[in-house]
Coordinates of C-alpha atoms and ligand atoms in Angstrom, one line a residue:
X1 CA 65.4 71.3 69.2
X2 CA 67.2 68.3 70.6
X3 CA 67.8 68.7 74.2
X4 CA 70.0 66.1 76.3
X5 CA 69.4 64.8 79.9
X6 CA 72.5 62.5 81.4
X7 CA 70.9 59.8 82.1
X8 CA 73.3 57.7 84.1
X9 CA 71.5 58.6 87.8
X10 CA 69.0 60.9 89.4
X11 CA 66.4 63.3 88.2
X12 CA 66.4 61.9 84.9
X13 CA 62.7 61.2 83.6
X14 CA 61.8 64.1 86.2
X15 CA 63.4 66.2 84.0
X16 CA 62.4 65.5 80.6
X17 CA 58.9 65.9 81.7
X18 CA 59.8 69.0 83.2
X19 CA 60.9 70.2 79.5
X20 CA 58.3 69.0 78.1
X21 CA 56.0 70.7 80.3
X22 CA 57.5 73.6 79.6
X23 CA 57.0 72.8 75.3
X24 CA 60.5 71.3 74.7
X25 CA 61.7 67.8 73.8
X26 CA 64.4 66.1 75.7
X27 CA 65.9 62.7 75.5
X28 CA 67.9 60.6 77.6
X29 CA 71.5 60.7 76.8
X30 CA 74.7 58.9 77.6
X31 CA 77.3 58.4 74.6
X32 CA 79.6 60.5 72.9
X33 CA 77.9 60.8 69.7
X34 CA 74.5 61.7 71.0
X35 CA 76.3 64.7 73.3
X36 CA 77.9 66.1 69.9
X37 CA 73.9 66.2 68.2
X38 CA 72.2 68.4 70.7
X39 CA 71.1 71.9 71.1
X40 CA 71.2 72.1 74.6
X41 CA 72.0 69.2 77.8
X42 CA 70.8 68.8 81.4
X43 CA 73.3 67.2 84.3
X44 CA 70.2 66.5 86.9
X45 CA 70.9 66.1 90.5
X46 CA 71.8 62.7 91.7
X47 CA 74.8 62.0 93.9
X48 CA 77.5 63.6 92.1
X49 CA 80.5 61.3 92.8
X50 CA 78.5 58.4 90.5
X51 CA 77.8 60.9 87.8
X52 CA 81.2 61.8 87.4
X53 CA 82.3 58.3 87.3
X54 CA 80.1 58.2 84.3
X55 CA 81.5 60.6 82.3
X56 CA 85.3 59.7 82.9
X57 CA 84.1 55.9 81.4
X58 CA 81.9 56.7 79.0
X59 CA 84.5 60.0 77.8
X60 CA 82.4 62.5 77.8
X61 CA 84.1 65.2 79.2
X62 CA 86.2 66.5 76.2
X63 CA 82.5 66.3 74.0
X64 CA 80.6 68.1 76.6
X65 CA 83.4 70.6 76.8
X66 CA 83.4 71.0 72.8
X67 CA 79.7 71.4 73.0
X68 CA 79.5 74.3 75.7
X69 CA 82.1 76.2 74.4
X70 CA 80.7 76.0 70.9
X71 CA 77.9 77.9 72.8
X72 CA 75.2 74.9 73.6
X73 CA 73.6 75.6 76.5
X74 CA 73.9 73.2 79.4
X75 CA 71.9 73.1 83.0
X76 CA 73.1 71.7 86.2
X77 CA 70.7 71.2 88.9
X78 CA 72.6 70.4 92.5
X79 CA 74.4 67.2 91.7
X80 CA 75.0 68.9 88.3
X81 CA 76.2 72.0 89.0
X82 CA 78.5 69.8 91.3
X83 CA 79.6 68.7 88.2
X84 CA 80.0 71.7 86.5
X85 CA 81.9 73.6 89.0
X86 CA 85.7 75.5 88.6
X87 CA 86.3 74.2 92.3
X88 CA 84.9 71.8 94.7
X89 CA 85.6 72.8 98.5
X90 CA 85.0 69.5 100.2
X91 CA 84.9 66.1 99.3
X92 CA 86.4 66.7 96.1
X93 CA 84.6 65.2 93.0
X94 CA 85.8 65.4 89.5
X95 CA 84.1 68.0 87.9
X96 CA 84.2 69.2 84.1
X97 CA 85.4 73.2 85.2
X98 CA 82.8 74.9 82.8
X99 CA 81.4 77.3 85.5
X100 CA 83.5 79.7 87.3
X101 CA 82.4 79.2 90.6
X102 CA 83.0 77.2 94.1
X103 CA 81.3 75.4 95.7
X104 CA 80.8 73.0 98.7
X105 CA 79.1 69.6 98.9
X106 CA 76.1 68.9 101.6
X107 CA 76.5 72.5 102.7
X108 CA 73.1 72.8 104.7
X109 CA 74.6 70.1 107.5
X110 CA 72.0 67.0 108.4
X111 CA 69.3 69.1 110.5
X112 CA 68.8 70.6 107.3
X113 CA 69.2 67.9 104.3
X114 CA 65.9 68.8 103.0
X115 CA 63.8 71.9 102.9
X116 CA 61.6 73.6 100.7
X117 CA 61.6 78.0 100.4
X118 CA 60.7 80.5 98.5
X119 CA 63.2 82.3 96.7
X120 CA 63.1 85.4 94.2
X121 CA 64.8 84.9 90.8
X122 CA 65.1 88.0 88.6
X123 CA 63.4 88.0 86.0
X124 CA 60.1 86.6 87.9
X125 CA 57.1 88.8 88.7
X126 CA 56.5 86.3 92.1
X127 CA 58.7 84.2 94.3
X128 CA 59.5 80.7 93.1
X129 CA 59.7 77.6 95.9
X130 CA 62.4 76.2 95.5
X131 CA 63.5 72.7 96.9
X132 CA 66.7 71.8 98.0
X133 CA 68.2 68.4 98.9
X134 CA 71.5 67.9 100.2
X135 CA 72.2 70.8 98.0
X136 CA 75.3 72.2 97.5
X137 CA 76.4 75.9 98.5
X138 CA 77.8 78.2 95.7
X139 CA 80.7 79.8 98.1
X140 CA 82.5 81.5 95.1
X141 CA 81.3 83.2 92.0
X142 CA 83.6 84.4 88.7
X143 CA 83.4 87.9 87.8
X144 CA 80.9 86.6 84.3
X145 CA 79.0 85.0 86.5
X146 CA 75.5 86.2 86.5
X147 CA 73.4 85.4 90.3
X148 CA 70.1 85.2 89.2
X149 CA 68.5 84.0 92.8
X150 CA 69.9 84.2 96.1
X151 CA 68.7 82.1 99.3
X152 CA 69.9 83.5 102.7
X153 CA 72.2 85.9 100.9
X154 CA 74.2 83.5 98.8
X155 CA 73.8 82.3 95.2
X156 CA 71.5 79.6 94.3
X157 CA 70.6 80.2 90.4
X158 CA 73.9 81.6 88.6
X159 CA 74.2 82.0 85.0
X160 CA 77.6 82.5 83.0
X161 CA 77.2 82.8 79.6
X162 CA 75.4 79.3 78.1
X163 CA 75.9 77.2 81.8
X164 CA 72.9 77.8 83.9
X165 CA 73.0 76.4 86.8
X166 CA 71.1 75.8 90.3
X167 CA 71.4 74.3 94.0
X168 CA 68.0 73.4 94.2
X169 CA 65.3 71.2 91.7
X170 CA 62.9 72.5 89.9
X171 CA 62.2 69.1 88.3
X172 CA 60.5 68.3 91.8
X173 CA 58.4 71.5 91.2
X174 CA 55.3 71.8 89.1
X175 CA 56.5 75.1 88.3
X176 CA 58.0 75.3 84.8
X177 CA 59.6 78.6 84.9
X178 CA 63.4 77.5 85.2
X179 CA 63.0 75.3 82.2
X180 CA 61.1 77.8 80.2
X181 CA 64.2 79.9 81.3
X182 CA 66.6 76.9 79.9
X183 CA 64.4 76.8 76.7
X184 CA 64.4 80.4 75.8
X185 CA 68.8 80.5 76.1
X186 CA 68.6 77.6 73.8
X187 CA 66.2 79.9 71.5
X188 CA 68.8 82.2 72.0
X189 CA 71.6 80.2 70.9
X190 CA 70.2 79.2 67.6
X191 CA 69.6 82.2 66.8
X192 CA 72.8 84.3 67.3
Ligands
LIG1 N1 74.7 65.7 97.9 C1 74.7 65.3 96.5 C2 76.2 65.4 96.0 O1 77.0 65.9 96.6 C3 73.9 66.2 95.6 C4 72.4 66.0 96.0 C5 71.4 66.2 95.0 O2 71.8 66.3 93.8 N2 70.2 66.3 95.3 O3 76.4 64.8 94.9

């Protein structure tokens, strides 16, 4: 299984020990033709304005496109999902539009940059603590758009279809769960 993390800025080794906590294997990526190889690709969090420059020079949004609709899985954590995103409220960035839902950047205002809370996230038999930086706010969802966790009534772990995608970072967590989730949709993919 050959998972993906962009590795142009943020979370990046964070992340591939995350997966491979969780008994995956992930490499960093940042070319073309190592995005068209993989079975599944993680945008981490980072400041999303430099992460989109990225992929405009290095042309990676048509390949990442290609891959998610060809049903790879992809995860966006904060800065990712940022990426990932139909619509971005404020402070527009360029994002790929693989995720039908809204969202506004730096949402929880500067009192509040960075906190730590527990969340539930269906599917899990006890709460997860979830830490959020700067994070986004999911303002809109799409009608496919699965809310797996919400954190003062609004969306922070949203699924549609093969994009998974969260405000917060588990990769800052010691808590594997979210990647085991990521792992088993690649299972899933390979399968079908
Ligand atoms: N505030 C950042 C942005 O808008 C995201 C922060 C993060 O990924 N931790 O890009």
């Amino acid at each position: 299984m050959r998972i993906g993390v962009l590795a142009f800025q943020g979370d990046v080794r964070e992340h591939i020990q995350a997966i491979e906590k969780a008994g995956g294997k992930a490499m960093p990526v940042k070319r073309a033709v190592e995005i068209s190889k993989l079975d599944g690709l993680i945008i981490p969090g980072g400041e999303s304005t430099t992460i989109a420059r990225f992929i405009k020079e290095e042309g990676l949004t048509e390949p990442i496109r290609a891959q998610v609709s060809s049903g790879m899985p992809i995860y966006g954590t904060c800065a990712g999902l940022i990426i990932l995103a139909r619509r971005v409220e404020n402070n527009a960035v360029f994002s790929l539009k693989i995720l039908d839902v809204e969202v506004k950047r730096n949402a929880y205002g500067r009192q509040r940059e960075s906190f730590e809370d527990e969340i539930e996230v269906e599917g899990f038999e006890t709460p997860y603590r979830g830490v959020f930086i700067r994070a986004p706010l999911i303002s809109k969802v799409g009608p496919q758009v699965k809310v797996l966790a919400r954190y003062q009534g609004k969306p922070v772990l949203v699924l549609e279809k093969n994009v998974l995608a969260s405000t917060f970072h588990p990769e800052l967590t010691s808590d594997d769960r979210i990647h085991r989730l990521f792992l088993s949709l690649i299972d899933g993919s390979k399968k079908s």
